[in-house]
Amino acid sequence: AALKSNNSLTNLNLNFNRVYSEGCKWLSEALKSNRSLKILNLGCNEISSEGCMWIGQALKINQTLSTLYLNGNNICTEGCRWLSEALEFNRSLITLDLNFNPTSFQVIPLFIKTFSSNRSLRNLYLDESSESLQMHLY
């Protein structure tokens, strides 16, 4: 409830805090009404594709978040689909970090579709095994 009404918090680091997908449901509701948070770190929280569904719902509404770290979770192609669909509506996110998730380069077409309508996203970080793909869009 505090995050919903907080007007001063700009950076929330929940890295390694066992947020899980269930916690994303709560965070999603808070992010829908929060107007100050710019950076959210949800790295290494065992968030699955279901958690991305909740985060995606928030991203469709929230227009202040500029950086979202979802690295080191259990996000597969389905989770990337939820996020890419949400980013078609979002106009504030600049950086999305999906490194160290069990995604593959098959998610790239999902995000390419997003780029046709989203002009704010500039940094998309994906990782597959030892190879890393970093997309910097200008």
Coordinates of C-alpha atoms in Angstrom, one line a residue:
A1 CA 0.0 0.0 0.0
A2 CA 2.9 2.4 0.7
L3 CA 4.3 2.1 -2.8
K4 CA 0.9 3.0 -4.3
S5 CA 0.8 6.4 -2.6
N6 CA 4.5 7.2 -2.3
N7 CA 5.5 10.3 -4.2
S8 CA 9.2 10.4 -3.4
L9 CA 10.7 7.0 -3.9
T10 CA 12.5 6.8 -7.2
N11 CA 14.7 3.7 -6.9
L12 CA 13.5 0.3 -5.4
N13 CA 16.0 -2.5 -5.3
L14 CA 14.4 -5.9 -4.5
N15 CA 17.3 -7.9 -5.9
F16 CA 17.5 -11.4 -4.2
N17 CA 14.3 -10.8 -2.1
R18 CA 12.2 -13.9 -3.0
V19 CA 9.6 -11.8 -4.7
Y20 CA 8.4 -14.7 -6.9
S21 CA 5.6 -14.3 -9.3
E22 CA 3.1 -14.0 -6.5
G23 CA 4.9 -10.8 -5.3
C24 CA 4.7 -9.4 -8.8
K25 CA 0.9 -9.4 -8.5
W26 CA 1.1 -7.0 -5.5
L27 CA 3.8 -4.9 -7.1
S28 CA 1.7 -4.6 -10.3
E29 CA -1.2 -3.1 -8.4
A30 CA 1.2 -0.6 -6.7
L31 CA 2.9 0.3 -9.9
K32 CA -0.4 1.1 -11.6
S33 CA -0.9 4.1 -9.4
N34 CA 2.7 5.0 -8.4
R35 CA 4.0 8.2 -10.1
S36 CA 7.5 8.5 -8.7
L37 CA 9.4 5.2 -9.2
K38 CA 12.0 5.4 -12.0
I39 CA 14.1 2.3 -11.3
L40 CA 12.9 -1.1 -10.2
N41 CA 15.3 -4.0 -9.7
L42 CA 13.6 -7.4 -9.5
G43 CA 16.7 -9.4 -10.4
C44 CA 17.2 -12.9 -9.1
N45 CA 13.7 -13.3 -7.6
E46 CA 12.5 -16.5 -9.3
I47 CA 9.9 -14.6 -11.2
S48 CA 8.4 -16.8 -13.9
S49 CA 6.4 -15.9 -17.0
E50 CA 3.3 -15.5 -14.7
G51 CA 5.2 -12.7 -12.9
C52 CA 5.8 -11.1 -16.2
M53 CA 2.1 -11.1 -16.9
W54 CA 1.5 -9.1 -13.7
I55 CA 4.5 -6.7 -14.5
G56 CA 3.2 -6.3 -18.0
Q57 CA -0.2 -5.2 -16.8
A58 CA 1.5 -2.5 -14.7
L59 CA 3.7 -1.4 -17.6
K60 CA 0.6 -0.8 -19.7
I61 CA -0.5 1.9 -17.2
N62 CA 2.6 3.1 -15.5
Q63 CA 4.3 5.9 -17.4
T64 CA 7.2 6.8 -15.0
L65 CA 9.3 3.7 -14.7
S66 CA 12.4 4.1 -16.9
T67 CA 14.6 1.1 -15.9
L68 CA 13.4 -2.4 -15.1
Y69 CA 15.8 -5.2 -14.1
L70 CA 14.4 -8.7 -14.5
N71 CA 17.7 -10.4 -14.8
G72 CA 18.4 -13.8 -13.3
N73 CA 14.8 -15.0 -13.0
N74 CA 13.0 -17.9 -14.7
I75 CA 11.5 -15.9 -17.6
C76 CA 10.9 -17.8 -20.8
T77 CA 9.5 -16.9 -24.1
E78 CA 5.9 -16.6 -22.7
G79 CA 7.1 -14.0 -20.2
C80 CA 8.8 -12.0 -22.9
R81 CA 5.6 -12.1 -24.9
W82 CA 3.7 -10.5 -21.9
L83 CA 6.4 -7.8 -21.6
S84 CA 6.7 -7.0 -25.3
E85 CA 2.9 -6.6 -25.6
A86 CA 2.9 -4.3 -22.6
L87 CA 5.7 -2.2 -24.1
E88 CA 3.5 -1.4 -27.1
F89 CA 1.5 0.8 -24.7
N90 CA 4.3 2.0 -22.4
R91 CA 6.1 5.3 -23.2
S92 CA 8.5 5.6 -20.3
L93 CA 10.7 2.5 -20.1
I94 CA 14.2 3.1 -21.5
T95 CA 16.1 0.0 -20.3
L96 CA 14.8 -3.6 -19.9
D97 CA 17.4 -6.1 -18.5
L98 CA 16.4 -9.7 -19.2
N99 CA 20.0 -11.1 -18.9
F100 CA 20.4 -14.6 -17.4
N101 CA 16.9 -15.9 -18.1
P102 CA 16.2 -19.1 -20.0
T103 CA 15.2 -17.1 -23.1
S104 CA 16.6 -17.6 -26.6
F105 CA 17.1 -15.5 -29.6
Q106 CA 13.6 -16.5 -30.6
V107 CA 12.2 -13.7 -28.4
I108 CA 13.8 -11.1 -30.7
P109 CA 10.9 -11.0 -33.1
L110 CA 8.6 -10.3 -30.2
F111 CA 10.5 -7.2 -29.3
I112 CA 11.0 -6.1 -32.9
K113 CA 7.3 -5.9 -33.2
T114 CA 7.3 -3.7 -30.1
F115 CA 9.8 -1.3 -31.5
S116 CA 7.4 -0.3 -34.3
S117 CA 5.1 1.4 -31.7
N118 CA 7.4 2.0 -28.8
R119 CA 9.9 4.8 -29.2
S120 CA 11.2 5.1 -25.6
L121 CA 12.9 1.7 -25.2
R122 CA 16.6 2.2 -26.0
N123 CA 18.4 -0.7 -24.1
L124 CA 17.2 -4.3 -24.2
Y125 CA 19.5 -6.8 -22.6
L126 CA 19.1 -10.5 -23.4
D127 CA 21.5 -13.3 -22.6
E128 CA 21.6 -16.8 -24.1
S129 CA 24.2 -19.1 -22.5
S130 CA 27.6 -17.5 -22.9
E131 CA 26.6 -15.2 -25.7
S132 CA 25.1 -11.9 -24.9
L133 CA 22.9 -9.8 -27.1
Q134 CA 22.6 -6.1 -26.2
M135 CA 20.3 -4.0 -28.3
H136 CA 20.9 -0.3 -28.1
L137 CA 18.3 1.4 -30.2
Y138 CA 18.5 5.0 -31.3

